[in-house]
XYZ file of C-alpha atoms in Angstrom:
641
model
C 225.721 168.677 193.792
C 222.919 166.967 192.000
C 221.693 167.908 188.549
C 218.231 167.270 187.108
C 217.628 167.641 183.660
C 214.208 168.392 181.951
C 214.083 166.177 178.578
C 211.357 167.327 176.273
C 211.404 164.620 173.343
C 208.752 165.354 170.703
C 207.822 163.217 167.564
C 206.735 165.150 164.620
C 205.693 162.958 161.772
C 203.601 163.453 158.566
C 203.458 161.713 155.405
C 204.820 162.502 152.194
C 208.541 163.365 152.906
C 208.266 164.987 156.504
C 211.542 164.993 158.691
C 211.190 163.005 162.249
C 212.329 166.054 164.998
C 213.963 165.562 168.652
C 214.127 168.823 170.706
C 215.593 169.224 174.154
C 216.183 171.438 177.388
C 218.328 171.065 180.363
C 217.152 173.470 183.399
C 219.562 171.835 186.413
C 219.066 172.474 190.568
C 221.046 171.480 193.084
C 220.281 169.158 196.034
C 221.931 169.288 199.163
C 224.011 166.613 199.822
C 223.709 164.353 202.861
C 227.437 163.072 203.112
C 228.971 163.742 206.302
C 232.466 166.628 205.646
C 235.788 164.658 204.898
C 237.955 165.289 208.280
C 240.204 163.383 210.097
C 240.972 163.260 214.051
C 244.537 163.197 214.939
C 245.681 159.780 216.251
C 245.554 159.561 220.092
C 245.588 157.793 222.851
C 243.032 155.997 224.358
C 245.066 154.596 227.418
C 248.107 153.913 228.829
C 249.338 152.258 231.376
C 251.916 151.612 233.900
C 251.643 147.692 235.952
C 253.987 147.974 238.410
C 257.115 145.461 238.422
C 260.590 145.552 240.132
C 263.791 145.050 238.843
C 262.312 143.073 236.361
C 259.140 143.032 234.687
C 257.939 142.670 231.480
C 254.175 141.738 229.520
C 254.869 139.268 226.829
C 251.731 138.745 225.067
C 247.902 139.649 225.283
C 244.715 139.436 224.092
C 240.818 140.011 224.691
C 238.384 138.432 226.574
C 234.766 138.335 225.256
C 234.308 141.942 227.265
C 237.190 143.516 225.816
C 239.166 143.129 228.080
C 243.322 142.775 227.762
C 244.231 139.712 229.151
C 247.991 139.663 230.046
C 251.031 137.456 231.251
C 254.223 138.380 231.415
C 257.669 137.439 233.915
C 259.517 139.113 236.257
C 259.708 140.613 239.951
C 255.707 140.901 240.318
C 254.865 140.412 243.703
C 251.344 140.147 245.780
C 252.187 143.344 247.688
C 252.329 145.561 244.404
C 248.516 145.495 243.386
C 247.221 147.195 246.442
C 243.424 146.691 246.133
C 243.285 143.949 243.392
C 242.193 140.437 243.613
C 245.965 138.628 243.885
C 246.140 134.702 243.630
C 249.079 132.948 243.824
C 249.889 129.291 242.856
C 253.569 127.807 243.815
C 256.652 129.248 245.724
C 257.046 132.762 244.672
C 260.730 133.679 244.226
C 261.809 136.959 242.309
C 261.309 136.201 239.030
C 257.380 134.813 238.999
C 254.620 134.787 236.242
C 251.415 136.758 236.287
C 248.613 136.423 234.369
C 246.500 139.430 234.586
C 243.265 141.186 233.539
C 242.750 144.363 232.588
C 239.729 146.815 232.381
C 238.663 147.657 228.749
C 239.263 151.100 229.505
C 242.747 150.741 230.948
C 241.503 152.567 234.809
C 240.804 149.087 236.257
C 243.370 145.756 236.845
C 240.360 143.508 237.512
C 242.579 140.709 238.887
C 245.910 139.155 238.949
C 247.227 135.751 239.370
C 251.397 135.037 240.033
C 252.675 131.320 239.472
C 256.217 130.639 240.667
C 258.665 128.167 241.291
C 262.297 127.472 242.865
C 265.204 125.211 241.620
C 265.866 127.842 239.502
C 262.731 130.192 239.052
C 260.551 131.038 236.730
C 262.172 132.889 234.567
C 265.443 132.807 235.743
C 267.375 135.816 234.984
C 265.438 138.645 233.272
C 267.720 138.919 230.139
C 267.486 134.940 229.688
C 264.584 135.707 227.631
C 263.786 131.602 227.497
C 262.039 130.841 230.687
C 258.856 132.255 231.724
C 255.126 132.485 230.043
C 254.994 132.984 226.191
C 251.889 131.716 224.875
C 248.515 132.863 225.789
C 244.840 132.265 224.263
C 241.210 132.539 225.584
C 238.639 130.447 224.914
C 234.984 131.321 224.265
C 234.131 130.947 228.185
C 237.208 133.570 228.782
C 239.327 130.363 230.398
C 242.621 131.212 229.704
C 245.698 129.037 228.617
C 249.718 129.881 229.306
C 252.310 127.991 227.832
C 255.760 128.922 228.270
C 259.286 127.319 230.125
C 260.499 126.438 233.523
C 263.649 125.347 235.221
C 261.762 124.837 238.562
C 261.092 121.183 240.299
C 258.305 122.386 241.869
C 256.097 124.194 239.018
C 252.722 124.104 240.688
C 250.763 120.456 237.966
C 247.483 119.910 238.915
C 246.091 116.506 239.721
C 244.879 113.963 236.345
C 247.058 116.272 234.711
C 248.880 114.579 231.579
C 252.521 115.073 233.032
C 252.656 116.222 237.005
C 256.676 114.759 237.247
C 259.649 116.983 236.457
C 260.904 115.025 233.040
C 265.050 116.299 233.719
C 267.377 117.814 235.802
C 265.497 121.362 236.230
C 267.124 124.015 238.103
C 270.275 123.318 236.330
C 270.698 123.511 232.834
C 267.407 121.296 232.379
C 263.982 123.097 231.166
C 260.743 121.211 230.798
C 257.895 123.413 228.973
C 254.449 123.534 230.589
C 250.939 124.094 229.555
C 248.188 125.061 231.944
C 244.673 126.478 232.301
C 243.586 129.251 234.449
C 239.563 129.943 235.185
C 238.398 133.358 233.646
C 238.179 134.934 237.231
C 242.115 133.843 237.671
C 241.030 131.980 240.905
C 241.522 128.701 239.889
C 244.052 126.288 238.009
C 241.928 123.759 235.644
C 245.091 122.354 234.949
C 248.794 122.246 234.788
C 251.197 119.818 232.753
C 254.589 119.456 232.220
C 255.538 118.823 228.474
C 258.929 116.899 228.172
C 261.635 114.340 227.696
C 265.069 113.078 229.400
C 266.987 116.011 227.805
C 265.606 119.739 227.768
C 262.625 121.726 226.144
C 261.687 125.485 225.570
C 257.932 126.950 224.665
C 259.171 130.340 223.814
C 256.352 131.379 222.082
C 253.436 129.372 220.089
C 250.547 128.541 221.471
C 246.732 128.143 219.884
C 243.442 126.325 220.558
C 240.233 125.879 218.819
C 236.772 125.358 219.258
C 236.965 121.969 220.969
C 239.249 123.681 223.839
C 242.092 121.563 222.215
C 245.469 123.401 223.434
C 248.639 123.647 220.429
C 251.892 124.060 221.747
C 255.403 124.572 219.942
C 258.649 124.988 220.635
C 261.869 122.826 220.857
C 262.982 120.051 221.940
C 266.575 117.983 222.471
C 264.617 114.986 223.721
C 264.077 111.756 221.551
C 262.054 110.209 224.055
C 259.627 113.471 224.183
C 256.023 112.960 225.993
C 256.920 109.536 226.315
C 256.332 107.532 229.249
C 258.337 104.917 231.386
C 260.722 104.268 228.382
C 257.650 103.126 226.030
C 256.885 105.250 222.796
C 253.655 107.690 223.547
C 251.240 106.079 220.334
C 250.430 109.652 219.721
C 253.755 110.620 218.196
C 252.965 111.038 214.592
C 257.620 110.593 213.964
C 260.862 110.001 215.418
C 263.267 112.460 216.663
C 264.784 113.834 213.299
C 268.331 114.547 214.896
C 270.820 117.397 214.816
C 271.445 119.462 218.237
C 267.612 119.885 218.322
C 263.750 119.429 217.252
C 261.063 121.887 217.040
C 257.779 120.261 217.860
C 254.302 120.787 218.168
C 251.459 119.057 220.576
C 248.290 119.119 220.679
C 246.266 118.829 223.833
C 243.010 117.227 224.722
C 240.904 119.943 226.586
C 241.016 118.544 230.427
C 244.903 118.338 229.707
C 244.944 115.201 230.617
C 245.767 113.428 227.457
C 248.370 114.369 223.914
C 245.980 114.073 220.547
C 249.347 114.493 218.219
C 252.732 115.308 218.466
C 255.239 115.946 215.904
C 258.498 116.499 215.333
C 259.896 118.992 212.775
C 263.243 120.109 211.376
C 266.691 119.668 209.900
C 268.667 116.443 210.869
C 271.800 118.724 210.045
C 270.716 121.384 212.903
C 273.453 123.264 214.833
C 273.910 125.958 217.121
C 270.124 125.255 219.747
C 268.787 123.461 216.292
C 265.258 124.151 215.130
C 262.770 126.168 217.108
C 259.092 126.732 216.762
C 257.949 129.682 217.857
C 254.491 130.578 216.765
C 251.346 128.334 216.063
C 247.543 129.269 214.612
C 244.718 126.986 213.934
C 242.054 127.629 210.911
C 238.356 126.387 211.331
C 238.992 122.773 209.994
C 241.694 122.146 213.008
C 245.051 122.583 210.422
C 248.293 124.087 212.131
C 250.228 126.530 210.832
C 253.702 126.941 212.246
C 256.402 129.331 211.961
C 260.032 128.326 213.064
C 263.557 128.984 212.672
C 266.230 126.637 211.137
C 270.247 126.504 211.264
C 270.490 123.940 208.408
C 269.467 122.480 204.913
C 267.514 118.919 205.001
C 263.921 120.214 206.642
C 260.951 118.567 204.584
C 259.907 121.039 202.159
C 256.987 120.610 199.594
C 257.859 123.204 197.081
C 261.442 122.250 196.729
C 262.931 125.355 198.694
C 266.070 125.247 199.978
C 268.225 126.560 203.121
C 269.760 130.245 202.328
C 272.245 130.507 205.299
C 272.791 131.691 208.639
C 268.953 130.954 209.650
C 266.131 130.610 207.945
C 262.392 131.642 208.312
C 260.417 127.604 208.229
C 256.845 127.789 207.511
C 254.696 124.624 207.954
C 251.440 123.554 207.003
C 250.022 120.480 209.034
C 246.469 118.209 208.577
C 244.044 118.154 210.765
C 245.491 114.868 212.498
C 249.059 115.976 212.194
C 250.135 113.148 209.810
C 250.565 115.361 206.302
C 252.507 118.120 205.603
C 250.356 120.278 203.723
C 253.264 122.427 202.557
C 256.278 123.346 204.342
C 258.879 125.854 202.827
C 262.239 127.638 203.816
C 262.009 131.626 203.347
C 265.047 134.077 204.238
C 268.527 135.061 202.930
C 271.852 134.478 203.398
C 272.111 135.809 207.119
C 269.768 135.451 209.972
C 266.367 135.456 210.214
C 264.613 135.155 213.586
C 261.002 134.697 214.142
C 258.917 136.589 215.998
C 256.971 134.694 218.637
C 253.383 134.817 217.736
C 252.176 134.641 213.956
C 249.145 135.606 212.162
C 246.481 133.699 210.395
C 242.832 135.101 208.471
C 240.124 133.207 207.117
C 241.520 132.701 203.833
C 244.508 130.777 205.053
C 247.032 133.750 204.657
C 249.751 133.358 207.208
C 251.534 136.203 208.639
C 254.792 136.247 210.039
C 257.515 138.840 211.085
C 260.728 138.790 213.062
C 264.362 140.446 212.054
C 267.307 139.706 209.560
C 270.793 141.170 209.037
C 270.306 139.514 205.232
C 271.298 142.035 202.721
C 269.148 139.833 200.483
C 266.247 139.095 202.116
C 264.026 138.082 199.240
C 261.454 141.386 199.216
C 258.297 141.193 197.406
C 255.635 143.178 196.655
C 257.564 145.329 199.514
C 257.177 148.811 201.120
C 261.232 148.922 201.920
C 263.080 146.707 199.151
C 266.518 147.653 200.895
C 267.939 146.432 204.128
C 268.402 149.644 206.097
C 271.191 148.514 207.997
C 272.273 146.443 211.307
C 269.216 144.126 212.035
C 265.809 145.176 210.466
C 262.497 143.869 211.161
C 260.041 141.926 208.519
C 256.826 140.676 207.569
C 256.004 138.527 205.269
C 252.469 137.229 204.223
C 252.074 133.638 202.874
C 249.202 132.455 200.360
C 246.844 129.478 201.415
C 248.749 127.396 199.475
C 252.151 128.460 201.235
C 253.769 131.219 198.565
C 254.590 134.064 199.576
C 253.526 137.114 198.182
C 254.160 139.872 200.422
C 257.837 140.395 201.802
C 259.034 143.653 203.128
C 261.830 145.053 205.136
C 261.084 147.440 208.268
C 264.201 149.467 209.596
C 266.457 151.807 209.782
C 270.085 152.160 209.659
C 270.219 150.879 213.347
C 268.450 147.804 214.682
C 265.082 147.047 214.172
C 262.968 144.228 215.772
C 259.673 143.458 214.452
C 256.922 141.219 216.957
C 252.963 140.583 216.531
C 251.178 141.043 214.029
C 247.941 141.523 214.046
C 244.988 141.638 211.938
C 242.099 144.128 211.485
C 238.463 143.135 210.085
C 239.462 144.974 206.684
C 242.630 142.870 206.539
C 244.999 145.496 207.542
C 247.845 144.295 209.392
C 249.349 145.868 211.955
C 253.162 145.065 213.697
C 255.094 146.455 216.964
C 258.188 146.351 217.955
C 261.360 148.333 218.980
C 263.985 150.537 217.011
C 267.339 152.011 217.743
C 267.145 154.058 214.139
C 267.293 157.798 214.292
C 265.784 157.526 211.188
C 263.424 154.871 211.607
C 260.038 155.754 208.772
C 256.981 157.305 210.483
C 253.807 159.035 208.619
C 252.476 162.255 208.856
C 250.200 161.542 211.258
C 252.565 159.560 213.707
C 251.502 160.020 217.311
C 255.911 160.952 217.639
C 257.393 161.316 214.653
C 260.798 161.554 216.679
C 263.233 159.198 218.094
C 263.378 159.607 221.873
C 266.520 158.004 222.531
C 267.923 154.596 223.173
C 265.321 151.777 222.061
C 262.031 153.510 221.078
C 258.593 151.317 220.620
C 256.971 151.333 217.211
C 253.426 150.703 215.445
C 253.005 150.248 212.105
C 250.107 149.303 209.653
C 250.124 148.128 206.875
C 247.427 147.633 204.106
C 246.007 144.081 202.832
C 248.707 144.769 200.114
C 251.300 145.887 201.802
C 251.132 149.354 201.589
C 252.568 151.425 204.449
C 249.185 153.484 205.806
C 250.674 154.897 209.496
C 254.145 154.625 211.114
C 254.857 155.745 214.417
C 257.212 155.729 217.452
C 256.415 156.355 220.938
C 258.274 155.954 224.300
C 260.715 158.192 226.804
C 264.067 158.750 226.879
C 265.615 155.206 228.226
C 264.602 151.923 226.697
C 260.906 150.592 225.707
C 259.667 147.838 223.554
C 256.089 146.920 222.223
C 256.619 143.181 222.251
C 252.945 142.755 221.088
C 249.817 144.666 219.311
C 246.477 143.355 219.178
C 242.964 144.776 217.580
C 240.414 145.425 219.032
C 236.601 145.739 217.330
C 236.997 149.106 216.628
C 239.912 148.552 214.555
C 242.420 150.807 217.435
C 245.198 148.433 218.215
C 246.393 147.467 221.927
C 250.516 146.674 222.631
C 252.029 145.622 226.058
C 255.403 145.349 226.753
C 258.101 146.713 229.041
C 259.735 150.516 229.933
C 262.619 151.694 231.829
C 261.688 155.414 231.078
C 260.343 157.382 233.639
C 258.833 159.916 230.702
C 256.597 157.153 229.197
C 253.455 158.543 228.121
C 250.355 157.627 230.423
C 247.324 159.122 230.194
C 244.832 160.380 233.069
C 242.793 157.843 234.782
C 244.620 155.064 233.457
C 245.556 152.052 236.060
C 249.026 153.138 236.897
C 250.318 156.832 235.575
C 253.857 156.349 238.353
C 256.866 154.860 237.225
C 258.366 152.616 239.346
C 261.071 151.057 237.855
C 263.627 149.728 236.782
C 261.537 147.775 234.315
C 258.107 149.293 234.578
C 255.381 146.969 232.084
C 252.982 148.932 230.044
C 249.758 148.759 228.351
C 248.926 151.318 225.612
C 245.589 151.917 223.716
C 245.680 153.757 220.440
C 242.885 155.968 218.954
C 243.576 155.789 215.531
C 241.123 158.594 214.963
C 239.577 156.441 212.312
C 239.024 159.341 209.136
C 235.236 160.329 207.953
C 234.892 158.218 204.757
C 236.046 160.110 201.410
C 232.352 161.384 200.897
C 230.512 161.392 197.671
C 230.255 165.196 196.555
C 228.215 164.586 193.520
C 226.480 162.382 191.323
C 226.360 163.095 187.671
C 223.000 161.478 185.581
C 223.247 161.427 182.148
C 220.253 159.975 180.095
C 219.388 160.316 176.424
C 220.577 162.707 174.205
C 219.089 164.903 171.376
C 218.504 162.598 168.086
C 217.446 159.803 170.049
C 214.130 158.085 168.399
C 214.468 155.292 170.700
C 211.512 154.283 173.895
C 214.159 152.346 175.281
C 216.567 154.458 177.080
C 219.966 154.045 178.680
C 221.649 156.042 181.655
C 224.579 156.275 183.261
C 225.482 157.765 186.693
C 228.921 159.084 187.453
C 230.314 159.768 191.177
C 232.377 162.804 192.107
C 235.119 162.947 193.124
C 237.288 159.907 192.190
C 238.933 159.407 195.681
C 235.106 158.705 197.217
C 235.483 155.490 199.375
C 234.685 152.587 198.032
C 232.083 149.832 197.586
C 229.661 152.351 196.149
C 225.770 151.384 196.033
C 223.335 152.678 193.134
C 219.750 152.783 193.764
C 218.596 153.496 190.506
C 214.042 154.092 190.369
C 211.818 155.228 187.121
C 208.502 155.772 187.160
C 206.271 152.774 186.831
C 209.878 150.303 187.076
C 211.022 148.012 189.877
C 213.762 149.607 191.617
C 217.117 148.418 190.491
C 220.100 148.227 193.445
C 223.744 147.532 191.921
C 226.914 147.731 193.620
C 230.029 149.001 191.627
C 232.366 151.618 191.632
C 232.621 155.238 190.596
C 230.114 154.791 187.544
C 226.884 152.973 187.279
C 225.057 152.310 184.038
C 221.131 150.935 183.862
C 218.302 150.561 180.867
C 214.450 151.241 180.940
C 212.080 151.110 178.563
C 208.220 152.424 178.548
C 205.544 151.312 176.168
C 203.421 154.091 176.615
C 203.600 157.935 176.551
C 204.090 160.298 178.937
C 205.959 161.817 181.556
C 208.795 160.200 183.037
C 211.605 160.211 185.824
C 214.881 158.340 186.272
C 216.570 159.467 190.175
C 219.648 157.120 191.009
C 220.713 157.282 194.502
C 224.728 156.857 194.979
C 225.616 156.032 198.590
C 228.750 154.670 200.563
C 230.278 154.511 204.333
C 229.817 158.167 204.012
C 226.480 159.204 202.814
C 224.279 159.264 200.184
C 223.372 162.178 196.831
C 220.621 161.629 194.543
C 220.604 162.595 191.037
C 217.110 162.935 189.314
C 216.053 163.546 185.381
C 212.801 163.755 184.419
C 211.436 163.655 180.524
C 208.390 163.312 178.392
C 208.492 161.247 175.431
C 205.280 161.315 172.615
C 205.081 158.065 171.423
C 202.636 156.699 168.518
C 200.730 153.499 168.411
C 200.757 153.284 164.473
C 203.893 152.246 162.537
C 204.881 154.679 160.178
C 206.888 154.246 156.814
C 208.625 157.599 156.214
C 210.526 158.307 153.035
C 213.488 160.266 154.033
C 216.925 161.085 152.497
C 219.064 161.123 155.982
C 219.608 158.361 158.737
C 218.713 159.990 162.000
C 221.297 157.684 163.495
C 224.148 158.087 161.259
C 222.964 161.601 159.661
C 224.733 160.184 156.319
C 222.436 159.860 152.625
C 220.858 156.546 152.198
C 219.984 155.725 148.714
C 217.011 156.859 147.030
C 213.885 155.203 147.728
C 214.708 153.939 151.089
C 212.159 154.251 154.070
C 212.914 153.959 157.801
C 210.521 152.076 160.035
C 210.146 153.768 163.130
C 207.767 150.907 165.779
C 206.540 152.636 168.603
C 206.689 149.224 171.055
């Protein structure tokens, strides 16, 4: 509701003793506003998705191309003779465990195309619940090429010629892994290129991989290998160090973009590793080329910058590198006194905040700033949030009393960050606007987001009755989030016109769309305008605009505009204060506009001030300010400007 008031100010002076008078009215009307109603739309879903597997299948990451559409890859029984209809290209000897690399319509009706690499000696991806060979990283560059990294037991992995490494470096098939790097065209068609990444003993890429605007390709992982990417027995120059020691390495390369040639590599981690030793398992890359790596560590001795040290069981490692890979710009240990494992694909916004989550069994995993303070019991998921100079300042817990894994996250343009993963807790937290507030049975997916603070704005689960797991989520422009991952239940929820609505079992992959029914904006009801009051002598006025209610959404902007006055435009919140002053009299209005995502109310007040050209001395008795007795004799100068 807007109120306009009606100001009459009127000077009344005469000589001799006569009092100076201010007299006033307020007659108010009421605009109508122009904000759109408060409502909110029930979260929904936009799509969902069978893509038809075997006995095995499974996506393991995704993200958009420049259309918006989901670009996928993923391991398991995929075969040419499932995609009845769709462009199918296949590189290598296909066995029955194979990787595909597939896109998918923005909508979710359409798989535009699908491409299956394989291998023997061992397969792809081995055995489905050997969750260490297959594809694992994935990005797209700005021509929508896309780049898989991942592990392979298999002699014959299909290298392309000029590639940097197009020999098996170990005994693959066996107990021997090499990881690999290649590039696929945007229409899936062709191979740009294919490299092994290696040394004498065995490597994994379970996870990280990132590129930037040169079409430079990151990889990490681990390796057990002192003579990693080197060649004929002679160093590689571009080794930034030496094999640190313990069972294992992790490492990170960086790729020239023809993948023909290694920029950097780098060793990281304990010398005092045990168990598979250090692992790197997700990698981003800010604007000025840096690397920021997440890892996992069995042991004390890493290189740390901020003089953390190693909790127990395994610990959360969090590096920092230059542009060349030659300084560590910080590295730190984070965790408790059990496990933490990392999730396989980290975070990273414009400020140089690093996000990372995973899951711990640590009863004293070091919360901060944290939705759930307590460990809820068995293994619970986490996120944590890292300044730019490495601190942490955001550290929660995400779990019930049953297991909990945590993967992603993923970022939003306001800075909310969202996670998926899986749950075996009955009474795992959801809002009140979950899409299924209720457990369906064995593992259930789950999607959470979380505000730039770390406030807990939407929880929910979704799945059938048999096992399912959101191994990924990603954003799309609209802020609605997009997870893959793999189903055995036959109840999953599809919607109509989506790709695949059958189940086909026994491991089904999915793609789901949410509609998170984004709410109206918390509209602006009113805007209050107050201006001056009675015993005001004064040309030079201030007013002050006040926004109703006190939930509206924030940034507000004030228009403020007076008669004869250049408009004034400030941003602030819920009030707004502003000066004029007039030389001359007459009849004047103030209107102040306040407007946000919402709408926009006006507020107007209109007065009339007298004012006289002459200066006056006027003998008086009482301040009009302070209405207190001045001493006898004194005058108050009233100057009209």
């Amino acid at each position: 509701m807007s109120l306009v008031f009606l100001l009459s100010m009127l000077l009344l002076t005469a000589c001799g003793g006569a009092e100076t008078a201010v007299s006033a009215t307020e007659p108010a009307f009421t605009d109508p506003p122009t904000a759109r109603p408060d409502t909110t739309t029930a979260v929904s879903l936009d799509f969902s998705t069978f893509v038809r597997g075997g006995d095995s299948a499974t996506f393991r990451e995704h993200t958009f191309d420049s259309a918006g559409n989901v670009v996928l890859i993923g391991m398991g029984d995929f075969q040419p003779g499932r995609f009845p209809g769709v462009p199918v290209k296949t590189f290598g000897n296909l066995d029955d465990s194979n990787i595909i690399v597939a896109k998918l319509s923005a909508d979710g009706a359409q798989l535009l195309w699908v491409t299956l690499l394989g291998g023997n000696g061992g397969g792809i991806s081995g055995t489905f619940s050997g969750l260490e060979k297959g594809a694992y990283g994935l990005a797209v560059d700005q021509h929508d090429d896309v780049y898989v990294a991942g592990t392979t037991h298999s002699i014959d992995f299909p290298t392309t010629p000029g590639a940097w490494d197009t020999t098996p470096n170990n005994a693959l098939g066996s107990d021997g892994a090499d990881a690999f790097l290649f590039k696929l065209s945007a229409d899936g068609q062709r191979l740009l290129y294919s490299t092994f990444l290696g040394g004498s003993d065995s490597e994994t890429a379970r996870g990280g991989l990132a590129i930037d605007s040169q079409g430079n390709a990151y990889v990490v992982g681990s390796t057990k290998s002192a003579d990693f990417l080197d060649e004929g027995g002679v160093p590689n120059p571009a080794k930034v160090n030496s094999f640190i020691g313990g069972v294992g390495d992790s490492f990170i390369v960086k790729v020239s973009p023809d993948g023909s040639g290694i920029v950097y590599a780098r060793y990281l981690g304990s010398p005092n590793d045990t168990n598979n030793g250090g692992n790197a398992l997700g990698v981003r890359v800010d604007a000025q080329g840096q690397a920021y790596i997440a890892a996992h560590e069995f042991a004390g001795g890493a290189v740390t910058t901020d003089g953390s040290q190693f909790n127990g069981g395994m610990d959360l490692y969090v590096v920092k590198l230059s542009a060349n890979g030659q300084q560590l710009l910080y590295a730190t240990y984070f965790g408790g006194s059990d496990v933490e494992v990392v999730a396989k694909r980290p975070a990273l916004d414009a400020a140089g905040n690093f996000y990372v989550v995973g899951s711990t069994t640590s009863p004293d995993f070091p919360a901060l700033n944290a939705h759930q303070s307590s460990h809820g019991g068995g293994a619970d998921g986490y996120l944590v949030k890292f300044n730019a100079g490495g601190q942490p300042v955001l550290a929660t817990y995400i779990g019930g009393s049953a297991d909990d894994d945590a993967w992603g996250p993923a970022l939003d343009s306001a800075g909310n960050m969202f996670v998926s993963g899986r749950t075996l807790s009955g009474n795992f937290e959801t809002t009140a606007d979950a899409y299924d507030a209720s457990h369906n049975g064995n593992w259930d997916a789950f999607l959470q987001v979380y505000s730039p603070a770390g406030a807990l704005l939407y929880s929910t689960l979704f799945g059938g009755g048999a096992a399912d797991e959101a191994r990924f989520v990603n954003v799309d422009g609209a802020g609605n989030p997009v997870l893959a991952g793999s189903t055995q239940s036959g109840s999953f929820p599809t919607t109509a016109g989506a790709y695949d609505t059958g189940f086909n079992g026994p491991w089904d992959a999915f793609v789901t769309q949410f509609d998170m029914g984004q709410s109206a904006p918390n509209a602006i009801n009113s805007v209050n305008l107050t201006g001056p009051t009675a015993g005001s002598v004064q040309v030079s006025y201030a007013f002050q605009a006040d926004v109703l209610p006190g939930t509206a959404d924030q940034p507000i902007t004030y228009t403020w505009e007076a008669t004869g006055k250049t408009p004034v435009v400030k941003v602030g919140g819920l009030t707004s204060r502003v000066s004029f002053k007039w030389t001359h009299p007459g009849d004047y209005t103030v209107k102040v506009t306040a407007e946000n995502a919402a709408g926009a109310i006006s507020s107007s007040q209109a007065f009339s001030v007298l004012v006289f050209t002459n200066t006056i001395y006027l003998p008086i008795a009482r301040s009009l300010w302070s209405r207190q007795p001045v001493r006898a004799g004194c005058q108050l100068l009233l100057r009209c400007p």
